[in-house]
XYZ file of C-alpha atoms in Angstrom:
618
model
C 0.000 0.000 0.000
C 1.531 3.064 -0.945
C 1.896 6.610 1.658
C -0.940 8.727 -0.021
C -3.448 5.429 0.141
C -2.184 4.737 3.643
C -3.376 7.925 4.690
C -6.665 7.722 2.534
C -7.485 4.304 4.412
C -7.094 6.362 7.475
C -9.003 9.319 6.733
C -11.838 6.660 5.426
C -11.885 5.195 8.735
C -12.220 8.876 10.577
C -14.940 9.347 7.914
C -16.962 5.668 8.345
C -16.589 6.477 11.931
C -17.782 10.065 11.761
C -20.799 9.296 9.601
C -21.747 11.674 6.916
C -23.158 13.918 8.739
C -22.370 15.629 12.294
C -20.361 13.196 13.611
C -21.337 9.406 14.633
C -20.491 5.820 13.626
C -24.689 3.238 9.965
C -35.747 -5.697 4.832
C -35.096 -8.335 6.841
C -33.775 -10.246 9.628
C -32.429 -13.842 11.101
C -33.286 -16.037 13.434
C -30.729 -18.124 13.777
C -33.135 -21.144 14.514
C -35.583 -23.445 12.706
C -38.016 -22.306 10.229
C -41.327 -21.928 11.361
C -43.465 -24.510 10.028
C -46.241 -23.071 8.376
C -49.556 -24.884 6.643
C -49.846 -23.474 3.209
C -52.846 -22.076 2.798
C -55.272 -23.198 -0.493
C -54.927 -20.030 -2.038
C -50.253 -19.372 -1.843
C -49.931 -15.576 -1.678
C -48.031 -14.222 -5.004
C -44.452 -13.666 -2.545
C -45.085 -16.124 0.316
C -43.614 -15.346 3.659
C -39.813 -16.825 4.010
C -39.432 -18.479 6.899
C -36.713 -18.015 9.366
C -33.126 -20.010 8.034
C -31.361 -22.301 10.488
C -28.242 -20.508 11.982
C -25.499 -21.143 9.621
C -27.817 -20.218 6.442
C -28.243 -16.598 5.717
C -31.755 -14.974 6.848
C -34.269 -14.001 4.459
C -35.441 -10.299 4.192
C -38.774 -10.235 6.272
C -40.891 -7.499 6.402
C -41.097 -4.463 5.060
C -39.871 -6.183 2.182
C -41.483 -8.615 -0.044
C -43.411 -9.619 2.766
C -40.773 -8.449 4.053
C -40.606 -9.513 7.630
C -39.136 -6.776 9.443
C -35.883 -7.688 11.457
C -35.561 -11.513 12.933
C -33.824 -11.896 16.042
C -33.260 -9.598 19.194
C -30.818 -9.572 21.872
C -29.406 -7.619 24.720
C -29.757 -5.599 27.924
C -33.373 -5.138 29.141
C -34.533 -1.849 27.995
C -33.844 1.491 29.054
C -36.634 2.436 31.498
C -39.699 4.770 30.243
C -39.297 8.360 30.311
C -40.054 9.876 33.498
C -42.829 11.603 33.771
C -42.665 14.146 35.928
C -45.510 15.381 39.085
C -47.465 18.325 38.476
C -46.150 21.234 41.054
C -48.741 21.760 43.798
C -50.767 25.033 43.947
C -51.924 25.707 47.511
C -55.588 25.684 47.339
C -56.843 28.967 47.156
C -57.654 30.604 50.960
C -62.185 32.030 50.796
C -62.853 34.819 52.833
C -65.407 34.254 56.069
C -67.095 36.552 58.354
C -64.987 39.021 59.625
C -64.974 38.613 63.938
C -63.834 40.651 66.448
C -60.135 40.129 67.080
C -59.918 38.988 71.145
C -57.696 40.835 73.038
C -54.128 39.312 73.681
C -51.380 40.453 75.925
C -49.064 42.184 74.072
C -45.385 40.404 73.270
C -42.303 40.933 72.172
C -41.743 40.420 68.197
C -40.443 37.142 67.258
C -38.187 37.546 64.316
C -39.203 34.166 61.764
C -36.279 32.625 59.625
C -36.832 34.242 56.065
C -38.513 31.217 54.076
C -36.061 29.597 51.457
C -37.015 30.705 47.823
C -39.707 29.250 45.835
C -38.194 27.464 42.567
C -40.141 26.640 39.127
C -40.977 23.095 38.694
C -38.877 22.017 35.438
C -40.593 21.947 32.539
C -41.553 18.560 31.682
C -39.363 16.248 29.349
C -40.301 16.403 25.572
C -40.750 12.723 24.498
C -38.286 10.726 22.753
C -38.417 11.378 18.877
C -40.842 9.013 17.203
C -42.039 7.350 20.110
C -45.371 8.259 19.487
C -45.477 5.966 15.884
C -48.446 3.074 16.234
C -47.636 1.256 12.875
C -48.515 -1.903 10.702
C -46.973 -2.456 7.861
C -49.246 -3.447 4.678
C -47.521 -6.021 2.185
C -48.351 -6.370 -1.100
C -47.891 -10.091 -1.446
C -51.403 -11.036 -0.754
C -54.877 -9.160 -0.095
C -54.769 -6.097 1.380
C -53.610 -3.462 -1.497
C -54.880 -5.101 -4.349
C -58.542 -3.817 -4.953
C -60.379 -1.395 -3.864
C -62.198 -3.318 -1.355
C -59.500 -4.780 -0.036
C -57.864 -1.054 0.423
C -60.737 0.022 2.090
C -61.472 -2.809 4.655
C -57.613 -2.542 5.610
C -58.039 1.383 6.335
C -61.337 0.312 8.435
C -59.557 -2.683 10.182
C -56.639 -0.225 10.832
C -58.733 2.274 12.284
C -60.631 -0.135 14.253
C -57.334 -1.254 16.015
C -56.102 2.342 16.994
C -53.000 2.571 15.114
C -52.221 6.020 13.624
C -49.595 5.275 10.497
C -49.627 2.368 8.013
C -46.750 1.811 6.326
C -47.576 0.664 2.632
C -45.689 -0.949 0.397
C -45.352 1.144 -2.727
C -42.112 0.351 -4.773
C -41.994 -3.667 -4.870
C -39.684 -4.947 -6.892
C -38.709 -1.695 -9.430
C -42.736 -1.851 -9.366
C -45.201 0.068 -7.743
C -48.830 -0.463 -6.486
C -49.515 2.797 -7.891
C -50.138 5.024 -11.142
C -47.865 7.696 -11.169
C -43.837 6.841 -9.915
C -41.132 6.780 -12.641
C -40.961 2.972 -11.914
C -43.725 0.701 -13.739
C -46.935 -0.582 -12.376
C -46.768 -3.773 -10.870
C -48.250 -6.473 -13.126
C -49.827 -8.740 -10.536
C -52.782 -10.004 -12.305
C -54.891 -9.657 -9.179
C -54.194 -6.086 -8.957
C -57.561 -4.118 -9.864
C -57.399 -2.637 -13.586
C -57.176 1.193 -13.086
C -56.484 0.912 -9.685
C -53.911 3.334 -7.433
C -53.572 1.888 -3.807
C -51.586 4.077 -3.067
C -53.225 6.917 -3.784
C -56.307 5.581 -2.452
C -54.426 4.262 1.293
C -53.595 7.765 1.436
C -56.764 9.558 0.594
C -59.100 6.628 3.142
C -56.295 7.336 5.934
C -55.759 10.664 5.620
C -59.449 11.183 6.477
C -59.464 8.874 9.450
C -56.561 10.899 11.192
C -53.648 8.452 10.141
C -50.045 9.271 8.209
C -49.470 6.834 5.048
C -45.435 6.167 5.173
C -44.577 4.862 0.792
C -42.729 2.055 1.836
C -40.050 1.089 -0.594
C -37.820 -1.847 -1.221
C -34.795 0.142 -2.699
C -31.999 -3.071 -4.538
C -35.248 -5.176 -4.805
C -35.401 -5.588 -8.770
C -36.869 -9.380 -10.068
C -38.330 -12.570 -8.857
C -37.605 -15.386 -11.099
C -41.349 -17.280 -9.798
C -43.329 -13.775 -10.068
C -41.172 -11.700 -12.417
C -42.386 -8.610 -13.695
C -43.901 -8.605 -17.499
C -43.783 -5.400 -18.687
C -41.392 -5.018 -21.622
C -40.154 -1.859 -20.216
C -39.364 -3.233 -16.481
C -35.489 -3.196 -15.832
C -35.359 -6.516 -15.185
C -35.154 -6.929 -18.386
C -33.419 -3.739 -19.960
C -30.794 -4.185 -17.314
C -31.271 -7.486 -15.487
C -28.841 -10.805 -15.299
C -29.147 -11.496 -19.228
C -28.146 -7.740 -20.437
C -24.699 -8.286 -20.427
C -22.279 -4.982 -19.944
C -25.960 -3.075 -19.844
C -26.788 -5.309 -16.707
C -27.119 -3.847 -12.576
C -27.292 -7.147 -10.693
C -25.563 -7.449 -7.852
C -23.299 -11.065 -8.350
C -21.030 -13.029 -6.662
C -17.299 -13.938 -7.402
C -18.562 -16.465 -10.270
C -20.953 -14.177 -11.594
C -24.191 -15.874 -10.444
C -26.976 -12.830 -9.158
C -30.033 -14.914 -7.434
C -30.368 -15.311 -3.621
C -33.212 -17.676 -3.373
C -35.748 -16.482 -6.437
C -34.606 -12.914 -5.769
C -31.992 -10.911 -7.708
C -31.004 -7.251 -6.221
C -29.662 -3.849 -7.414
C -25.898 -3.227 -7.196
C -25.752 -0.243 -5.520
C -21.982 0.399 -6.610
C -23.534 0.840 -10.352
C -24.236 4.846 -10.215
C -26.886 4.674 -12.817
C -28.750 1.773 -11.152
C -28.354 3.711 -7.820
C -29.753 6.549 -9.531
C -32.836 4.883 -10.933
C -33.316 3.425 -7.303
C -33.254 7.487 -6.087
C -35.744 8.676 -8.156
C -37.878 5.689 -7.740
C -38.296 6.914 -4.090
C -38.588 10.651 -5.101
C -40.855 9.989 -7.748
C -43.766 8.754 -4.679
C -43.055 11.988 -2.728
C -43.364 14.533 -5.731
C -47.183 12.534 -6.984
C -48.518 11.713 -3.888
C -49.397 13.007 -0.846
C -47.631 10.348 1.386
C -45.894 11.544 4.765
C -42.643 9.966 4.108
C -40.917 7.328 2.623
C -39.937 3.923 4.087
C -36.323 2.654 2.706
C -36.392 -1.222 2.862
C -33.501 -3.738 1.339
C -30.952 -0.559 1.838
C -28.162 -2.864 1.983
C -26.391 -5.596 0.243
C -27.718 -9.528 -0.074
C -26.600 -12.051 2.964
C -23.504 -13.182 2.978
C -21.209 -10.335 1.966
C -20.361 -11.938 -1.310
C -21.605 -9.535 -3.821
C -20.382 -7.015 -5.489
C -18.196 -8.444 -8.320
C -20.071 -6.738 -11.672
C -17.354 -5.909 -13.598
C -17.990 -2.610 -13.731
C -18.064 -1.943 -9.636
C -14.836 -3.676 -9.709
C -13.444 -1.302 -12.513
C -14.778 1.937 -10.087
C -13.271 0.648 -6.853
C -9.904 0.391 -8.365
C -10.057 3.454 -10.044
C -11.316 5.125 -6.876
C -9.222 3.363 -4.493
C -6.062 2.591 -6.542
C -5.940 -0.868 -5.543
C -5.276 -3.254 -8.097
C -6.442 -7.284 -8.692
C -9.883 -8.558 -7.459
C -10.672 -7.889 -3.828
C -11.637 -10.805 -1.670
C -14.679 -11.395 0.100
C -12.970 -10.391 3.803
C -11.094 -7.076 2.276
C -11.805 -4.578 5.118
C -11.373 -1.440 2.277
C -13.423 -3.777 -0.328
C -16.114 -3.809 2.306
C -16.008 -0.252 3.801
C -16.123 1.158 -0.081
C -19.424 -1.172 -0.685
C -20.640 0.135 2.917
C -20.623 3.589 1.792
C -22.276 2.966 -1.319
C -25.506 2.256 0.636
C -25.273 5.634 2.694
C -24.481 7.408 -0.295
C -27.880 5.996 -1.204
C -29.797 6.963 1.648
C -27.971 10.692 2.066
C -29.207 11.893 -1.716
C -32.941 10.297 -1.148
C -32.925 12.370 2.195
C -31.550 14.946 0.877
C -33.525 15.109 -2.636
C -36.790 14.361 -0.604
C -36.073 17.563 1.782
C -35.482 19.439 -1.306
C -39.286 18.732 -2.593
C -40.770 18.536 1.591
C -38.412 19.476 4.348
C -41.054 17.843 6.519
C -41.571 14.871 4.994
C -40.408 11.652 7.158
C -37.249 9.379 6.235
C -37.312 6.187 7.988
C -35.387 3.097 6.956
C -36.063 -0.500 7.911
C -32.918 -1.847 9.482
C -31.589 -4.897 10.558
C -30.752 -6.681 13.752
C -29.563 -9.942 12.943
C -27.963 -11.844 16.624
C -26.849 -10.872 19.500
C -27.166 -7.068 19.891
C -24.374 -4.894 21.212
C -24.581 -3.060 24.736
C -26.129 0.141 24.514
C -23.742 3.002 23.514
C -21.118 0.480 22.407
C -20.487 1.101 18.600
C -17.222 -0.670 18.162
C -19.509 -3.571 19.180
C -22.237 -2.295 16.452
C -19.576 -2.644 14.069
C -18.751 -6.575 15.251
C -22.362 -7.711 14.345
C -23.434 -9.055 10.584
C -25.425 -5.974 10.026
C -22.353 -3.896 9.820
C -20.250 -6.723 8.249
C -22.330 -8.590 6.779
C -24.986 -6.671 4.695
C -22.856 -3.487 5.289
C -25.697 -1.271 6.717
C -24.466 1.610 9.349
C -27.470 2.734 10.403
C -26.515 4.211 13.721
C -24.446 6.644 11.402
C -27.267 7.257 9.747
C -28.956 8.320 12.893
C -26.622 10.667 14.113
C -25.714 12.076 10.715
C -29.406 13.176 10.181
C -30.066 11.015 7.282
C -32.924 9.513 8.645
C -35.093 10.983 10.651
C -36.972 7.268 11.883
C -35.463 3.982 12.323
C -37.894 0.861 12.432
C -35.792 -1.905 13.663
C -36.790 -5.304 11.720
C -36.590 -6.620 15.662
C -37.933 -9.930 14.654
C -37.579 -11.597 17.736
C -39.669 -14.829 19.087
C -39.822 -14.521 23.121
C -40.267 -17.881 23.485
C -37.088 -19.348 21.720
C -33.760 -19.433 23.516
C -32.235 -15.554 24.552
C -34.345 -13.698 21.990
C -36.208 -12.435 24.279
C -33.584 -10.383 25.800
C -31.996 -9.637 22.384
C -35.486 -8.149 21.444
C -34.930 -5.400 24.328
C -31.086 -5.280 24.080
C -31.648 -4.147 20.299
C -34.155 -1.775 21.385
C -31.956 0.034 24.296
C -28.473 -0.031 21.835
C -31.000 2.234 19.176
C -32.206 4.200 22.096
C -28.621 5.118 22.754
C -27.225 5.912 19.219
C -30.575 8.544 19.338
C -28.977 12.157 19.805
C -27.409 13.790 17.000
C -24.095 16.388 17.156
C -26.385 19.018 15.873
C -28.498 18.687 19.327
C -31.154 16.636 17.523
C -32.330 13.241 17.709
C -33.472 10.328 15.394
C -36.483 8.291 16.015
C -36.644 4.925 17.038
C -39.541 2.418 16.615
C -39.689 -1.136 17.250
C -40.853 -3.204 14.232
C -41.911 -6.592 15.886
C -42.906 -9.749 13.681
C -46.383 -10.659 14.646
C -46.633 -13.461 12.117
C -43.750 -15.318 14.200
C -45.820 -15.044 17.245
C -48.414 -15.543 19.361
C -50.867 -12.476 20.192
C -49.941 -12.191 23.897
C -45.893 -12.167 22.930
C -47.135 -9.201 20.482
C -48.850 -7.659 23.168
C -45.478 -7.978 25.372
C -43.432 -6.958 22.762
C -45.620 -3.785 22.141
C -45.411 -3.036 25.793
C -41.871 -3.226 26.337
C -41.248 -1.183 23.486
C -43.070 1.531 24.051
C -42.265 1.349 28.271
C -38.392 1.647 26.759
C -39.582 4.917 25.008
C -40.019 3.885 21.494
C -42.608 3.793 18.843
C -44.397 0.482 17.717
C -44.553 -0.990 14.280
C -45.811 -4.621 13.901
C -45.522 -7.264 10.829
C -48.059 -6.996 8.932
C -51.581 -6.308 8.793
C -52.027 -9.413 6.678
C -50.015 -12.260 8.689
C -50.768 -10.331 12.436
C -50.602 -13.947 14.649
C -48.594 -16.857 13.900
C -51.762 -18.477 13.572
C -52.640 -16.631 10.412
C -49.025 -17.369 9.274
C -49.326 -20.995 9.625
C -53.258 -20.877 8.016
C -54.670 -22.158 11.538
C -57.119 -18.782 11.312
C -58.291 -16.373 9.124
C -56.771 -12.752 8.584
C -60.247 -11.261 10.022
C -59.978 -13.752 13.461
C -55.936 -12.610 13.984
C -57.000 -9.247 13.540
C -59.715 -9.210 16.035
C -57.752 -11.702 18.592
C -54.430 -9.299 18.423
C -56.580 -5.796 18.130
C -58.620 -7.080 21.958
C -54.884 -7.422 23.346
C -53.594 -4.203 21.836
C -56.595 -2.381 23.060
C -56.752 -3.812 26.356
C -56.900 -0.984 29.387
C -53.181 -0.011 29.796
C -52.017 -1.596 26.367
C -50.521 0.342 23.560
C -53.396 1.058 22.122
C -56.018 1.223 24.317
C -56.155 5.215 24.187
C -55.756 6.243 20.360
C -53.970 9.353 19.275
C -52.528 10.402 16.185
C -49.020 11.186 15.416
C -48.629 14.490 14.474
C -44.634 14.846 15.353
C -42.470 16.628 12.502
C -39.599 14.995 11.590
C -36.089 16.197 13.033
C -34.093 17.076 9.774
C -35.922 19.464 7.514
C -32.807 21.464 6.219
C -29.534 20.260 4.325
C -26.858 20.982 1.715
C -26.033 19.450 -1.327
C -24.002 19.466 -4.648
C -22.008 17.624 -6.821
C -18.173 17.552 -8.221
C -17.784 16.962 -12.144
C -14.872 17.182 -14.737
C -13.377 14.176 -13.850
C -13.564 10.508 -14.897
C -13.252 9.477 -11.283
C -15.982 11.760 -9.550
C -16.898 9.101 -6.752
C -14.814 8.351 -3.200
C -13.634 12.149 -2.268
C -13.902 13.108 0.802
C -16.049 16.212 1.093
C -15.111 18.762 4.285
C -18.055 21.266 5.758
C -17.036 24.279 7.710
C -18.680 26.892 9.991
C -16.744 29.367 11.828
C -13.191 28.208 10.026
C -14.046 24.714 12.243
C -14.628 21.409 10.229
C -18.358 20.568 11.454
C -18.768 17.220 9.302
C -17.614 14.748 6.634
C -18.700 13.164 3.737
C -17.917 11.543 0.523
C -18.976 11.879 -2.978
C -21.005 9.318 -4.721
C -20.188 7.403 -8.179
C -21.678 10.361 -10.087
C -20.299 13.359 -8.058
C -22.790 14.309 -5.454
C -22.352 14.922 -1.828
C -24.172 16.503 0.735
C -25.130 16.851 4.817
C -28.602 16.651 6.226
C -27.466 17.864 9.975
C -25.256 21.105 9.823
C -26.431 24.298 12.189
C -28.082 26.722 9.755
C -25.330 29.559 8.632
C -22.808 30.228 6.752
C -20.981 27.329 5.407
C -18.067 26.746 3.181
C -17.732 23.400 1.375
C -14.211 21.885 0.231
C -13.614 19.168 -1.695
C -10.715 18.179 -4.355
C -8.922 21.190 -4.162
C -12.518 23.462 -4.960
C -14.400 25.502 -2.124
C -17.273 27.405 -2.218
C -19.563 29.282 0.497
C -23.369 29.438 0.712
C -25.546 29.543 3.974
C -27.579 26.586 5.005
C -31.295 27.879 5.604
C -33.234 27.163 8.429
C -35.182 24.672 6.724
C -34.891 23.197 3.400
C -32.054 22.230 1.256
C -29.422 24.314 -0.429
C -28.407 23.055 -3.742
C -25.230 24.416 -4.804
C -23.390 24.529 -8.129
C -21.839 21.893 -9.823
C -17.679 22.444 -8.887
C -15.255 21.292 -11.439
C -12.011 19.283 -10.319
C -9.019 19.338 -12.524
C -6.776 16.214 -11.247
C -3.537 16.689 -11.838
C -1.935 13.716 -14.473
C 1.385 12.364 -12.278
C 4.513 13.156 -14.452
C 5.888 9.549 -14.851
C 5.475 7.614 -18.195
C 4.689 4.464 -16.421
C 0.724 4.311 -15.604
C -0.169 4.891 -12.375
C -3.664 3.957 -10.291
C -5.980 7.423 -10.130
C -6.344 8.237 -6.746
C -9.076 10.715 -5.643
C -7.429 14.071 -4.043
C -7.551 13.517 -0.100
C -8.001 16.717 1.875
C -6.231 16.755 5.359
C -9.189 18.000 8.001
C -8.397 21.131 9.282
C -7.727 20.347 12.904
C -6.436 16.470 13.377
């Protein structure tokens, strides 16, 4: 490794560690144990349910995915303990005037001088509640009823209502598909999807009037399904899927080979699939009146062993200056791959806060094993969401680049420790919360209710929202592990889980909606060009002559920060600078800056290398 890399490494490191924002560390989940066995039911849903893999197999994404079971397995600490709420001061009771009677006569005495009483002080105002605790979610699939006619729409908003929740979560963007009329992505073509339907736009219109928030949820690499594929001529599975050649963006393996199961994903590390994955999301937000967006499969397939398109290979070298084929357990190889996915998530925050600075972000992350203790990142960064699927989301947290995280904490109380990994996950996002800028992300607890019982729900619930998060549960269509394994109807889980949830003193026995507004609404933004190798720079904000935050540049040039203090800001990357003044909310877009690199003087070839800037203070 040569000096100026050595030093790039280490500034990456600062950088990873940082975030991409103010400072700090960044659909599915295992289990680690059996699959649960499950009776099919007569009529197979379109995208059944995966079950959960044994422990050495990787886990399938479950919701808010394909039926995308949120997060599998929890671990940890037991929670952090509910916010206190603190006593009302006491107010003397006021003193009534009586009869006035004659005053008797007393022997006159002496004065008594009386200590002088100690001051009065202010009760403290009481503590604002943690961000996003106030979420009461269910996530709507769109592998079986519930989305696809009109009907079905309106019996979930009714249902939904009925229970008490107060934001549904629907899946919009499928597989490059949407269950709706108007995104740049094509409709889906399930053939039991009502002709001229938009369920989106319809989820939004029926909830909006019953007092609830519609969050677009979105599976961002998802792009084919070999059993259900897409058929429309125009669907990039097949402009740019597996058989597409040098046109294709699948994310493969070492040999080549792209399906996990019947899935195949996005490569993130391709900038143009990246960018039809951005405006996919921003598409929902500019035609519909949703309250935010839901980022799903923001990550890399199980396994860590993808990432070997030819063409990612030809952009790390060229932005790294390594040479050869990386393997699998490269530590650089991984971190560049890592950052590909925030990259991701920082220009669909950003871009969406362009278009509605109070539209919500929220991402559904993973928390696969054992967690880490609370407040203990370098643990974080031991676990196989970090090095497995590469997905920093606690950097995403305190970097402002989401403004809600909904753990996939897809835990089964009753099997072995997961139990306590449930609340240990639970506590370790509670403590990754507050943000450099004096902010704080939001932290809900997505819980599989198709993996378990109603009471365990219930629990689950409970705990949650006692540790001061919000509550999510998977989905509206599976809610029991009853329904899961086709032992009851949809209607009966409903109603058994909705007389638990509504109980006196349960989560939703008193009803209120969630009118919170999200905790990033401003940002900055721009891009580098002029330069074959615009991806992989590291990107310096200052206020005050003091370097506030990192970043890094994407495969087409962009960079940006969604948590700086509004002011005056200068910007310096590759050798360019340029001032502008963050608002107080929205986002700053500012020009395009054009890098010259320098060509070394040497006639042998030499690796590009992206211009490193020193920070100004070490």
């Amino acid at each position: 490794m040569t000096p100026s890399f050595s030093r790039r490494a280490a500034l990456l490191t600062l950088t990873l560690i940082l975030g991409t924002g103010l400072g700090g560390p960044g659909g599915a989940q295992d289990s680690d144990l059996p699959a649960v066995s499950a009776v099919p039911s007569t009529t197979p849903p379109s995208d059944p349910v995966p079950a959960n893999p044994v422990p050495a197999n990787p886990v399938p994404e479950l919701p808010p995915t394909p039926i995308p079971a949120p997060p599998a397995e929890p671990v940890q600490p037991a929670p952090e303990p509910p916010v206190p709420v603190l006593p009302a001061p006491v107010v003397p009771a006021p003193v009534l005037p009586g009869p006035t009677l004659p005053a008797p006569e007393v022997p006159v005495t002496p004065a008594v001088e009386l200590p002088t009483p100690a001051p009065v002080r202010p009760a403290p105002a009481p503590l604002r509640p943690p961000v996003g605790s106030g979420v009461r979610g269910l996530w709507i699939d769109a592998f079986g009823p519930g989305l696809k006619t009109r009907a079905q729409v309106t019996q979930m908003v009714d249902d939904a209502a009925r229970m008490g929740v107060n934001t549904l979560f629907v899946q919009a963007i499928r597989r490059a598909d949407c269950l709706c009329l108007k995104a740049s992505v094509p409709r889906a073509t399930d053939p039991d999807l009502e002709k001229g339907l938009d369920p989106l736009g319809l989820s939004v219109r029926l909830a909006h009037a019953r007092g609830m928030r519609v969050i677009a949820w979105v599976s961002v690499t998802g792009i084919a399904n070999v059993a259900v594929p897409n058929t429309n001529p125009a669907h990039i599975s097949r402009t740019h899927g597996p058989n597409s050649g040098a046109a294709s963006w699948m994310a493969r393996r070492p040999d080549g080979s792209w399906q996990e199961g019947n899935d195949g994903w996005l490569d993130l590390g391709i900038p143009e699939a990246a960018e039809y994955a951005i405006q996919g999301v921003v598409s929902l937000v500019r035609n519909y009146g949703i309250d935010g967006v839901q980022l799903d499969r923001i990550r890399y397939p199980d396994g860590d062993v993808w990432g070997y398109d030819p063409k990612v290979l030809a952009r790390y070298r060229a932005e790294t200056g390594r040479t050869g084929t990386p393997v699998v357990s490269d530590l650089t190889w991984q971190d560049w791959k890592r950052q590909q996915v925030t990259n991701v998530v920082r220009r669909i925050t950003l871009e969406v806060k362009s278009l509605r600075p109070d539209a919500w972000i929220t991402a559904a992350t993973i928390t696969y094993g054992q967690p880490p203790a609370p407040g203990d990142l370098a643990g974080f960064r031991r676990t196989r969401t970090y090095g497995d699927v590469l997905q920093d989301w606690p950097a995403w947290m305190q970097s402002g680049l989401i403004d809600l995280n909904v753990l996939m904490n897809y835990k089964r109380d009753a099997v072995g420790e997961q139990g306590v990994w449930f609340d240990g996950w639970n506590a370790f996002a509670r403590g990754v919360q507050p943000r450099a800028d004096g902010l704080s992300a939001g932290v809900a607890a997505g819980t599989a209710m198709y993996l378990n019982g109603a009471p365990v729900t219930a629990d689950q619930a409970g705990r949650s929202v006692g540790a001061g998060l919000g509550w999510v549960g998977y989905s509206y269509r599976t809610p029991t592990l009853d329904v899961y394994g086709a032992k009851e109807t949809t209607a009966q889980g409903l109603n058994t889980i909705q007389k638990l949830l509504t109980a006196p003193g349960a989560v939703l026995a008193s009803p209120a909606p969630w009118k919170e507004k999200p905790p990033t609404s401003r940002g900055l933004m721009g891009r580098i060009t002029g330069t074959s190798v615009p991806g992989f720079r590291v990107v310096e904000a200052l206020q005050n002559g003091q370097v506030m935050a990192y970043s890094m540049t994407d495969g087409s040039g962009y960079y940006g920060f969604a948590a700086l203090p509004p002011g005056k800001t200068e910007v310096r990357v590759s050798g360019q600078r340029w001032v502008d003044t963050v608002p107080e909310r929205g986002v700053i877009r500012l020009p395009d800056l054009t890098v010259r690199d320098l060509k070394p003087v040497t006639a042998a070839p030499l690796p590009v290398t992206p211009t490193i800037l020193s920070p100004s203070k070490p």
